[in-house]
CSV table of C-alpha atoms in Angstrom, one decimal:
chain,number,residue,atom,x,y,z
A,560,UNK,CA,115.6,54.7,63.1
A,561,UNK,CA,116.9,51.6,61.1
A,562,UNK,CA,115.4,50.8,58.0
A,563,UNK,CA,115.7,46.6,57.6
A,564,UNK,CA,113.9,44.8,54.5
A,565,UNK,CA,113.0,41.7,55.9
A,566,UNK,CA,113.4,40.0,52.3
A,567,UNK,CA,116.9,41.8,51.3
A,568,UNK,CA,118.9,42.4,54.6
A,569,UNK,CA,118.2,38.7,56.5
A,570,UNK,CA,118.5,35.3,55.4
A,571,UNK,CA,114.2,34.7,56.1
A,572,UNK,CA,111.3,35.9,53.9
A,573,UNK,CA,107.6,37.1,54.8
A,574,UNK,CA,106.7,33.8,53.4
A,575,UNK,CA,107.6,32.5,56.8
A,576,UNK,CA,105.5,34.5,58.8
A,577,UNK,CA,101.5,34.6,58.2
A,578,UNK,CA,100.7,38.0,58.7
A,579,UNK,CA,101.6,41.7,57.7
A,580,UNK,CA,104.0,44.2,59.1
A,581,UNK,CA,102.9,45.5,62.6
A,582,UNK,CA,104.7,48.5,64.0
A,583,UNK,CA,103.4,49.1,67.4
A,584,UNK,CA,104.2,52.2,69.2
A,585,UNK,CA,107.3,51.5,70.3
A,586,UNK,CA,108.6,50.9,67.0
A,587,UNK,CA,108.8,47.4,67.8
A,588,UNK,CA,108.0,45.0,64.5
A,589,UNK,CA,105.7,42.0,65.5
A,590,UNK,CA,105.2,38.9,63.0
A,591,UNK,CA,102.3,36.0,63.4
A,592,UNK,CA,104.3,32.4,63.0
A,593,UNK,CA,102.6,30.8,59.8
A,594,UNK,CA,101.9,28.1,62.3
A,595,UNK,CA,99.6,30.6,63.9
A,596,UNK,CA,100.7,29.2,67.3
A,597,UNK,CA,103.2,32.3,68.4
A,598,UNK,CA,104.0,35.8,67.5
A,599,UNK,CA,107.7,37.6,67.4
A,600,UNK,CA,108.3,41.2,68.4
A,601,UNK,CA,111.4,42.6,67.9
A,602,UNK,CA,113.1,46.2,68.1
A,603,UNK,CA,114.4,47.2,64.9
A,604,UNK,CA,116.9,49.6,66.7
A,605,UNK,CA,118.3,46.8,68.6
A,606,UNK,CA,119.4,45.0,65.7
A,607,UNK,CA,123.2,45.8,65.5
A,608,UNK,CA,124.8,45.2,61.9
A,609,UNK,CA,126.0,42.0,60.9
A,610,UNK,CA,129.6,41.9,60.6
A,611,UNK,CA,131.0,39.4,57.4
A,612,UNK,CA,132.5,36.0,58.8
A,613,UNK,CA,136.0,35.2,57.9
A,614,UNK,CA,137.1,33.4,54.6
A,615,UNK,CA,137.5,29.9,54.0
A,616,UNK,CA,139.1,28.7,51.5
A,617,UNK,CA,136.5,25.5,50.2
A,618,UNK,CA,138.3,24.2,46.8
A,619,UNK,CA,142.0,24.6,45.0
A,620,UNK,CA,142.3,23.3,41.4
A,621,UNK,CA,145.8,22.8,39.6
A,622,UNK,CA,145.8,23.0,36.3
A,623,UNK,CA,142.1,22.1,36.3
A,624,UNK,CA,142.7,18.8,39.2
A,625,UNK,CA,141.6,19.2,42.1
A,626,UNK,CA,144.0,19.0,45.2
A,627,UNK,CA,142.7,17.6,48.4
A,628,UNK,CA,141.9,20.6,50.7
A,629,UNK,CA,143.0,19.2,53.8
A,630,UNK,CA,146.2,17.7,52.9
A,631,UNK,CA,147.5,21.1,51.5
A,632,UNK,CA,146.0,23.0,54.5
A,633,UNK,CA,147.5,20.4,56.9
A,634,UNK,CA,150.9,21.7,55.1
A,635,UNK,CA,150.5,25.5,55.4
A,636,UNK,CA,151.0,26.0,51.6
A,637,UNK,CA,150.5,25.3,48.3
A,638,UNK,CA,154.1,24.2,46.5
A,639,UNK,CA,154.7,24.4,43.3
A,640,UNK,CA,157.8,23.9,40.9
A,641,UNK,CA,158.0,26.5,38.5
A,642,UNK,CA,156.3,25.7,35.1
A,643,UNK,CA,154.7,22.9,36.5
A,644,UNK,CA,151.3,24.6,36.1
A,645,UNK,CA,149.2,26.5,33.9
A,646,UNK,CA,146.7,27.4,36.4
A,647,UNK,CA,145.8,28.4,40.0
A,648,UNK,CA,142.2,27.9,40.6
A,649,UNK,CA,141.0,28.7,44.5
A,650,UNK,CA,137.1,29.2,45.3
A,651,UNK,CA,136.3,30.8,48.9
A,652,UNK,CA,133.3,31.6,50.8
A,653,UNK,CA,132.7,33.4,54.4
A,654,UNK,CA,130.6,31.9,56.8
A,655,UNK,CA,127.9,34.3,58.5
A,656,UNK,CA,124.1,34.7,58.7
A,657,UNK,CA,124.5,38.0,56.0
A,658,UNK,CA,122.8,37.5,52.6
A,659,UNK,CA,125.5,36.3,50.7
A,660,UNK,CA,123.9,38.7,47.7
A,661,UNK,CA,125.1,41.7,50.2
A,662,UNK,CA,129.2,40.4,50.5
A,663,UNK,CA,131.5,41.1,48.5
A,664,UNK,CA,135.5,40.1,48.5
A,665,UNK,CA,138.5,42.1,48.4
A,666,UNK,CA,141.6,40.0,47.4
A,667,UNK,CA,145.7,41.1,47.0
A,668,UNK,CA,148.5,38.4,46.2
A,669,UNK,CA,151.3,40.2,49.1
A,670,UNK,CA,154.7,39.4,47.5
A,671,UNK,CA,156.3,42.2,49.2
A,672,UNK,CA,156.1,45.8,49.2
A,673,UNK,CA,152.4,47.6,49.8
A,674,UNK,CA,149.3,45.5,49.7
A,675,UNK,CA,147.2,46.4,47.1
A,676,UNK,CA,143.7,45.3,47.5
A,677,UNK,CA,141.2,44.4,44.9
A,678,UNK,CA,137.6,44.6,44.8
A,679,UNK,CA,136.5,41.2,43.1
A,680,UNK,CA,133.2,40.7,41.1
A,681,UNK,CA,131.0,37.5,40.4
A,682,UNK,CA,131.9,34.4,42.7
A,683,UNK,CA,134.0,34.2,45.3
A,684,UNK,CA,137.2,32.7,43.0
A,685,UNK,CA,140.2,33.4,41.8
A,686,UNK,CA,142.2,32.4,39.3
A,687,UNK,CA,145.7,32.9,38.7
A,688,UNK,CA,148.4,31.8,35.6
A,689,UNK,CA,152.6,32.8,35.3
A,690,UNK,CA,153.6,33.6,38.6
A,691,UNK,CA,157.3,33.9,38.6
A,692,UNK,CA,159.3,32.0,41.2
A,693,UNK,CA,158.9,33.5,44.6
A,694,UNK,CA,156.6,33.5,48.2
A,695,UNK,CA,153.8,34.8,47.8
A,696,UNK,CA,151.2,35.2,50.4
A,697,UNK,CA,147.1,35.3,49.2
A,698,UNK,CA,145.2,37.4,51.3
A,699,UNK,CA,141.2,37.6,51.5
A,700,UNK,CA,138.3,38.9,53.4
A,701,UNK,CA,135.0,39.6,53.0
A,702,UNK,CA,132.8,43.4,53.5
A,703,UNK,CA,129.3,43.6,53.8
A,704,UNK,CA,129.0,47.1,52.6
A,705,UNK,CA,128.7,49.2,54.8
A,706,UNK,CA,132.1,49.2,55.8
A,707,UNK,CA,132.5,46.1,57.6
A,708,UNK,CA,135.0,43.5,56.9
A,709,UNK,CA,135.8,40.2,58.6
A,710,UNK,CA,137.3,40.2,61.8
A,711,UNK,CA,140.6,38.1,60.5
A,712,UNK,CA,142.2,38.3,56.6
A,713,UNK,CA,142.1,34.9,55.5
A,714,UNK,CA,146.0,34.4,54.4
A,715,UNK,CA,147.0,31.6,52.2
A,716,UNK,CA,150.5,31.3,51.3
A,717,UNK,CA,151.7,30.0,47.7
A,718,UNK,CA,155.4,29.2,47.0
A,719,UNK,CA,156.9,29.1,42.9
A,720,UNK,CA,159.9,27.0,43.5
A,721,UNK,CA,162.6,28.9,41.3
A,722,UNK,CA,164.0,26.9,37.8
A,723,UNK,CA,167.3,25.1,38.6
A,724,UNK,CA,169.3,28.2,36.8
A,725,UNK,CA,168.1,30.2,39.6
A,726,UNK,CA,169.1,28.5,42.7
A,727,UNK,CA,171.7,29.4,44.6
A,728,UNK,CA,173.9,25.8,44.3
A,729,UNK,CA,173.7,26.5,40.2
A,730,UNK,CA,175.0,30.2,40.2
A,731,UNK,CA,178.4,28.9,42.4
């Protein structure tokens, strides 16, 4: 049998409800409306684990500005020349009726080669400072915990446009 905390592992409290746990026979948990005017009885078995939603990406900073979402979404990446910046600054959240106390994000900037993920700590944001020139491809999801991740890694590609000494027209 499942053992759900109605205050840690859903987004409603007992405040909501006007009564005390009842566990009838059948297991099944039945709550008073504060209203008075209705009950709910649910299985606590029948209540399947709730998978993480996917990330979103909600805010990019440059160099501390921020950059309208949409516009570099619309384009597919974020362009930058090299040097032009001091900072990357990228918040994210997922979407999904979990506590967002009980997700956590995995992160891994894919140049090429293996991807390496990360477990990150604190907010959902990252930062990032001195990427050499190159395609580089941010990936992101979210786990619950217990093993689940989102059902799609959240990919969001960043391009460091190379100095003019390292383009091909220069070294001819």
């Amino acid at each position: 049998q499942k053992k759900l905390s109605l205050n840690q592992d859903f987004k409603w409290t007992l405040s909501q409800f006007n009564s005390r746990l009842l566990v009838n026979d059948k297991g099944e948990m039945i709550l008073m409306s504060s209203a008075q005017n209705g009950f709910v009885v649910f299985n606590i078995d029948s209540v399947a684990p709730v998978k993480p939603g996917n990330v979103r990406i909600s805010a990019i900073k440059v160099n501390g500005n921020n950059l309208l979402l949409d516009s570099v979404i619309k384009r597919g990446t974020l362009s930058l020349k090299y040097r032009s910046y001091n900072s990357i600054y990228l918040k994210f959240s997922e979407y999904s009726i979990e506590d967002q106390k009980q997700i956590t994000y995995q992160s891994a900037l894919y140049s090429s080669g293996d991807t390496v993920w990360s477990q990150m700590e604190g907010e959902p944001e990252i930062t990032f400072s001195g990427l050499s020139a190159g395609d580089y491809r941010l990936l992101l999801r979210a786990t619950n915990g217990q093993g689940d991740f989102s059902d799609r890694i959240t990919e969001f590609p960043i391009v460091i446009m190379p100095p003019f000494w390292q383009t091909a027209w220069f070294r001819i």
